[in-house]
Short mmCIF file of C-alpha atoms and ligand atoms in Angstrom, two decimals:
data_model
loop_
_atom_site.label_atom_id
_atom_site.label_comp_id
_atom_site.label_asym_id
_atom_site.label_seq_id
_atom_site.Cartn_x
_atom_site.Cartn_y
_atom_site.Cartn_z
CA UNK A 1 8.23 -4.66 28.40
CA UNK A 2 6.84 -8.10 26.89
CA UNK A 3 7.63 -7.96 23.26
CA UNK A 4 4.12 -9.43 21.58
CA UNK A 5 4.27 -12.39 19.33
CA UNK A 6 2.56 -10.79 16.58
CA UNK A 7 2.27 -7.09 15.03
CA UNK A 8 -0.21 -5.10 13.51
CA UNK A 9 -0.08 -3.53 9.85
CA UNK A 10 -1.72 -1.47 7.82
CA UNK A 11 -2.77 -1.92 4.25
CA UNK A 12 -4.34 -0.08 1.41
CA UNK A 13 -5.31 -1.20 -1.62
CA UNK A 14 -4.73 1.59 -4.33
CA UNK A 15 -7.50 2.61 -7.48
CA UNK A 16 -5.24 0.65 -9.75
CA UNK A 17 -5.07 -2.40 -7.43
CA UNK A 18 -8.96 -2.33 -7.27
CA UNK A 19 -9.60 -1.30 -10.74
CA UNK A 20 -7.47 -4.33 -12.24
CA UNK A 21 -9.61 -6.54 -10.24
CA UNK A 22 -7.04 -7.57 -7.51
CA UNK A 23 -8.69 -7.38 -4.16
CA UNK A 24 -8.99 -10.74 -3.82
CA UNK A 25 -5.43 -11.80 -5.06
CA UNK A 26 -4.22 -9.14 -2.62
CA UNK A 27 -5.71 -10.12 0.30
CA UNK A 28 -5.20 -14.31 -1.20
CA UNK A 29 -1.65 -13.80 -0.70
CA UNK A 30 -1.31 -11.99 2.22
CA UNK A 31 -3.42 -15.12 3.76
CA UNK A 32 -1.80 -17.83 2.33
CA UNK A 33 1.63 -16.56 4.66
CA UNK A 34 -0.58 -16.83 7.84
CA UNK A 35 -1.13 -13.04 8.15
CA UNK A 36 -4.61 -12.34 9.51
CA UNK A 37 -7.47 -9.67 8.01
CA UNK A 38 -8.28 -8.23 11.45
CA UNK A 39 -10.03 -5.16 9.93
CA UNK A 40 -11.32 -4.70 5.96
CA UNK A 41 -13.26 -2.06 3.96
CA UNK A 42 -13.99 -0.92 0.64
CA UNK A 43 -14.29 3.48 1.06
CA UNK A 44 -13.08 6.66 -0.70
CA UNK A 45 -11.41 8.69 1.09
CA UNK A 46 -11.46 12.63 1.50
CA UNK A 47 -8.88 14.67 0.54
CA UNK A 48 -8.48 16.18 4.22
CA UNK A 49 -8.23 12.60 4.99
CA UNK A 50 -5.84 11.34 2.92
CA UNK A 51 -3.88 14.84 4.14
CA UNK A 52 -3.67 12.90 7.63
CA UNK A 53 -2.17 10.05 5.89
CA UNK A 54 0.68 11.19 4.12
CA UNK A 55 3.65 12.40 6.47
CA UNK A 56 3.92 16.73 6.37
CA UNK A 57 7.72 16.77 8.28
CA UNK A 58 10.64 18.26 5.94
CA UNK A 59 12.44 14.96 6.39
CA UNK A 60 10.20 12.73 4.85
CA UNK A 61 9.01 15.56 2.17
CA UNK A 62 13.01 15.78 1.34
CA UNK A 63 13.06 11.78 1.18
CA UNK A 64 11.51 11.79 -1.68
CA UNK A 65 12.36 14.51 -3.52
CA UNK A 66 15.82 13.25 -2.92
CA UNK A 67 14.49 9.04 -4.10
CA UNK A 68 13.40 11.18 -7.30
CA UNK A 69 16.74 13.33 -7.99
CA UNK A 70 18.39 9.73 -7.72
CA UNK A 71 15.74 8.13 -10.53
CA UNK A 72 16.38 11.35 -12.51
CA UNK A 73 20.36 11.29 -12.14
CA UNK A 74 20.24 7.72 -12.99
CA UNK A 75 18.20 7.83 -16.55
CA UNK A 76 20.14 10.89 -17.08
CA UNK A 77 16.18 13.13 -17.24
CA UNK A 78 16.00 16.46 -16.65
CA UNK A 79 13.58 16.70 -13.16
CA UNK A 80 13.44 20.64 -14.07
CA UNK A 81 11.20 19.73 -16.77
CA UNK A 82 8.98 18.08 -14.89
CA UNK A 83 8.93 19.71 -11.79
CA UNK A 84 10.17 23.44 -12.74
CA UNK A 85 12.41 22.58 -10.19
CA UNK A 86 15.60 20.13 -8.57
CA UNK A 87 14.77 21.15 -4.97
CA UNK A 88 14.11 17.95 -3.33
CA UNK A 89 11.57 19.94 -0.98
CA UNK A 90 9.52 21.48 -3.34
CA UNK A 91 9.52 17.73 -5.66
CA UNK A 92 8.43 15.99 -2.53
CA UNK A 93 5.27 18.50 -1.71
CA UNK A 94 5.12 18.42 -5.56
CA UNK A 95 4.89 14.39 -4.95
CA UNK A 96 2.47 14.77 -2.01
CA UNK A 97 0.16 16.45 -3.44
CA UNK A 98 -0.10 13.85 -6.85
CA UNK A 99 -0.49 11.03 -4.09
CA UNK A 100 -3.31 12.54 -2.61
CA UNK A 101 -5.00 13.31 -5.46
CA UNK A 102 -4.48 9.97 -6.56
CA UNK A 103 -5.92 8.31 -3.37
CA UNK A 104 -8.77 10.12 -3.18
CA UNK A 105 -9.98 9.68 -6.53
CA UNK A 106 -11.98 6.26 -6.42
CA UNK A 107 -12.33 3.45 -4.14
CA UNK A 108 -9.51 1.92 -1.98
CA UNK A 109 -9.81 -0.95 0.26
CA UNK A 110 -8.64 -0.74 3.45
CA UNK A 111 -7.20 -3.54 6.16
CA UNK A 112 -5.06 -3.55 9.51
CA UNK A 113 -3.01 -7.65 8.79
CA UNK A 114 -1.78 -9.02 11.52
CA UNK A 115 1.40 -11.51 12.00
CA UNK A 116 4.60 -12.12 12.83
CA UNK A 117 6.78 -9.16 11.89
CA UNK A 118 3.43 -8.28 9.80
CA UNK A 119 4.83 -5.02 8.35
CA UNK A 120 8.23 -6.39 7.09
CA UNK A 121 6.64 -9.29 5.78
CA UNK A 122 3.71 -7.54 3.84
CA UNK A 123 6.53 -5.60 2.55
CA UNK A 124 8.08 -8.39 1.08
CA UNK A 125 4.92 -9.61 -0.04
CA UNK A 126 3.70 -6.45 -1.77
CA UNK A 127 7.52 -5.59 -2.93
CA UNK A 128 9.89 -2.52 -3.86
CA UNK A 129 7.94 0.49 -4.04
CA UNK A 130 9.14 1.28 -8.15
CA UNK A 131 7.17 -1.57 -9.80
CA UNK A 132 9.25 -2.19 -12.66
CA UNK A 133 12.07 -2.78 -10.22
CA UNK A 134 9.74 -5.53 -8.19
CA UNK A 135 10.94 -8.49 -8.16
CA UNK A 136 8.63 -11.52 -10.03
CA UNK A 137 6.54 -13.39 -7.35
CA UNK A 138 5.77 -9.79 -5.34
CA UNK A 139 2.55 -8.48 -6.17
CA UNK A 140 3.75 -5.23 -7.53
CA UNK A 141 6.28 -7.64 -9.75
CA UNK A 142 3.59 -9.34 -11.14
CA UNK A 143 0.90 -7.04 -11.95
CA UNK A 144 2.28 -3.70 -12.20
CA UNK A 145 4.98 -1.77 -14.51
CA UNK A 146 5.07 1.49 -13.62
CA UNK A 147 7.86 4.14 -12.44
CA UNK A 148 8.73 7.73 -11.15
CA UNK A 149 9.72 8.33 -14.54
CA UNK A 150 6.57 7.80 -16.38
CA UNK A 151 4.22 8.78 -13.58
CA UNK A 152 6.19 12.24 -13.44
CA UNK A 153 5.93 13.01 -17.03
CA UNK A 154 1.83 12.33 -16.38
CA UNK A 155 1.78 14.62 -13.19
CA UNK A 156 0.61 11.86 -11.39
CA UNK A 157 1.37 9.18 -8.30
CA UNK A 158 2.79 5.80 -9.25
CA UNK A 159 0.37 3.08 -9.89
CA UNK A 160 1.83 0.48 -7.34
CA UNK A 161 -1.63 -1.14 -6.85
CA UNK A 162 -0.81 -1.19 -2.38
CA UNK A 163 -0.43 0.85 0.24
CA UNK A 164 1.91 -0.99 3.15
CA UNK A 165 3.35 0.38 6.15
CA UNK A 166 6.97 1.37 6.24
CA UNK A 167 6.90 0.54 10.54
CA UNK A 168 5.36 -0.54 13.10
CA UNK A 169 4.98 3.09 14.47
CA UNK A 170 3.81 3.88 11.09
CA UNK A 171 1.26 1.04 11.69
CA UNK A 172 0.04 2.17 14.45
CA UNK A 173 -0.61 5.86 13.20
CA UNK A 174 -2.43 4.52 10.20
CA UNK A 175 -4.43 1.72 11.74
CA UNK A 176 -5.70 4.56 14.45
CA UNK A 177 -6.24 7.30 11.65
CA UNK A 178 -8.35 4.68 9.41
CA UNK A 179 -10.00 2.61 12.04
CA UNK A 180 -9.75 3.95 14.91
CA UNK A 181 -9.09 2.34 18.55
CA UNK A 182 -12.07 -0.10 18.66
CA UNK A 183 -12.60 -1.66 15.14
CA UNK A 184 -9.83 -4.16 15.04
CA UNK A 185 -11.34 -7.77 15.15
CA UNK A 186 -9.96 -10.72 17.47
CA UNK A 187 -10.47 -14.49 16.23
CA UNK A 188 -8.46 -17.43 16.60
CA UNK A 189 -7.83 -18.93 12.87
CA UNK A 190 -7.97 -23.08 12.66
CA UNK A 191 -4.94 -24.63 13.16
CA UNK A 192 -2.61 -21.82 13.25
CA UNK A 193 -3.43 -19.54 16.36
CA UNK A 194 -5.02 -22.98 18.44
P1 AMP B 201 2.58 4.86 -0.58
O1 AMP B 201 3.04 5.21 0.80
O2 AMP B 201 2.70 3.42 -0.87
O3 AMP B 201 1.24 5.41 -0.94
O4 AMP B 201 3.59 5.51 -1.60
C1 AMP B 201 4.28 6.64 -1.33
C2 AMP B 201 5.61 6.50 -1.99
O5 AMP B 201 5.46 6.45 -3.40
C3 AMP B 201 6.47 7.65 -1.71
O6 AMP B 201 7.37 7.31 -0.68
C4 AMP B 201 7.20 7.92 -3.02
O7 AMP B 201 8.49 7.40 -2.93
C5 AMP B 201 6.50 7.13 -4.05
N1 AMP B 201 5.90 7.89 -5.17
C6 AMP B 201 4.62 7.91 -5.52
N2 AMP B 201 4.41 8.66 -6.60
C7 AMP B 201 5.61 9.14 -6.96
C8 AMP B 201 6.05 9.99 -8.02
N3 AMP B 201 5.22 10.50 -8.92
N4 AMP B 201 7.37 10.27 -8.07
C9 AMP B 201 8.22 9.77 -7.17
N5 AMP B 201 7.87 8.96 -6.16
C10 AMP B 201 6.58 8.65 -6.04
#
């Protein structure tokens, strides 16, 4: 199989993101490192919709319940107090469910990028998931604050202004569930794809 040159991603910006007025920095900075908009929409989504999104398998539920036991264990906070439980399971559906609440509560924007390694580099780009661990120069280091911590105690998701794609099978799932097969754009860009 021919490995292609360039890879598809698949980004979201959150109600925060487009609520603090960042649509344009998003997208700014994702340009200026030669990634291309191939698809881009401002929508809100359903909840049934945003249920497609988000992963249902037991691993990834446990994932996070288990990336929250770790926050908790680490600030020495008591996750039965805000969860009524320390099954990583039940914390991850509990986590689930906050996200798509969150997500389908106001507008988004919505984009498939495309580059090399696209997904790993929006990544770096957007940076670590926990935005008060983000380092300065991401956008989630430089306009956002938030953790698991205080998001928990508000029964809510964390404000981390961007959706980005973990990988590229991940990519392709999301860029299919949001845009379908057909609505991905080709154009050559001056100077960089002639
Ligand atoms: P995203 O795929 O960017 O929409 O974000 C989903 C990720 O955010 C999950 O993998 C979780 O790790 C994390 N997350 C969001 N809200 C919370 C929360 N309240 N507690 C713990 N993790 C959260």
């Amino acid at each position: 199989m021919q490995i292609p040159k360039e890879e598809k991603t698949y980004v979201m910006i959150k109600p925060d993101g487009v609520r603090k007025g960042l649509i344009g920095e998003i997208i700014r900075r994702m340009e200026q490192r030669d990634l291309k908009i191939v698809a881009l929409e401002m929508f809100q989504p359903s909840r049934e919709q945003m249920d497609k999104h988000y992963p249902k398998d037991e691993k990834w539920l446990r994932r996070i319940g288990e990336r929250t036991q770790a926050t908790y264990t680490k600030y020495d906070h008591d996750i039965k107090r805000d969860f009524g439980t320390a099954d990583p399971l039940r914390v991850g559906k509990t986590v689930r469910k906050w996200l798509i609440d969150y997500m389908s509560s106001a507008p988004l924007v919505k984009m498939a990028v495309q580059g090399v390694h696209a997904v790993d580099m929006v990544r770096k780009i957007v940076g670590d998931t926990m935005p008060y661990l983000a380092d300065m120069g991401t956008i989630r280091g430089d306009y956002s604050a938030d953790s698991a911590i205080s998001a928990n105690i508000e029964h809510r998701a964390i404000f981390n202004l961007i959706h980005a794609s973990e990988t590229p099978q991940e990519a392709r799932h999301e860029i299919e569930h949001w845009f379908g097969k057909k609505n991905i754009f080709k154009y050559k860009r001056f100077g960089i794809d002639e």
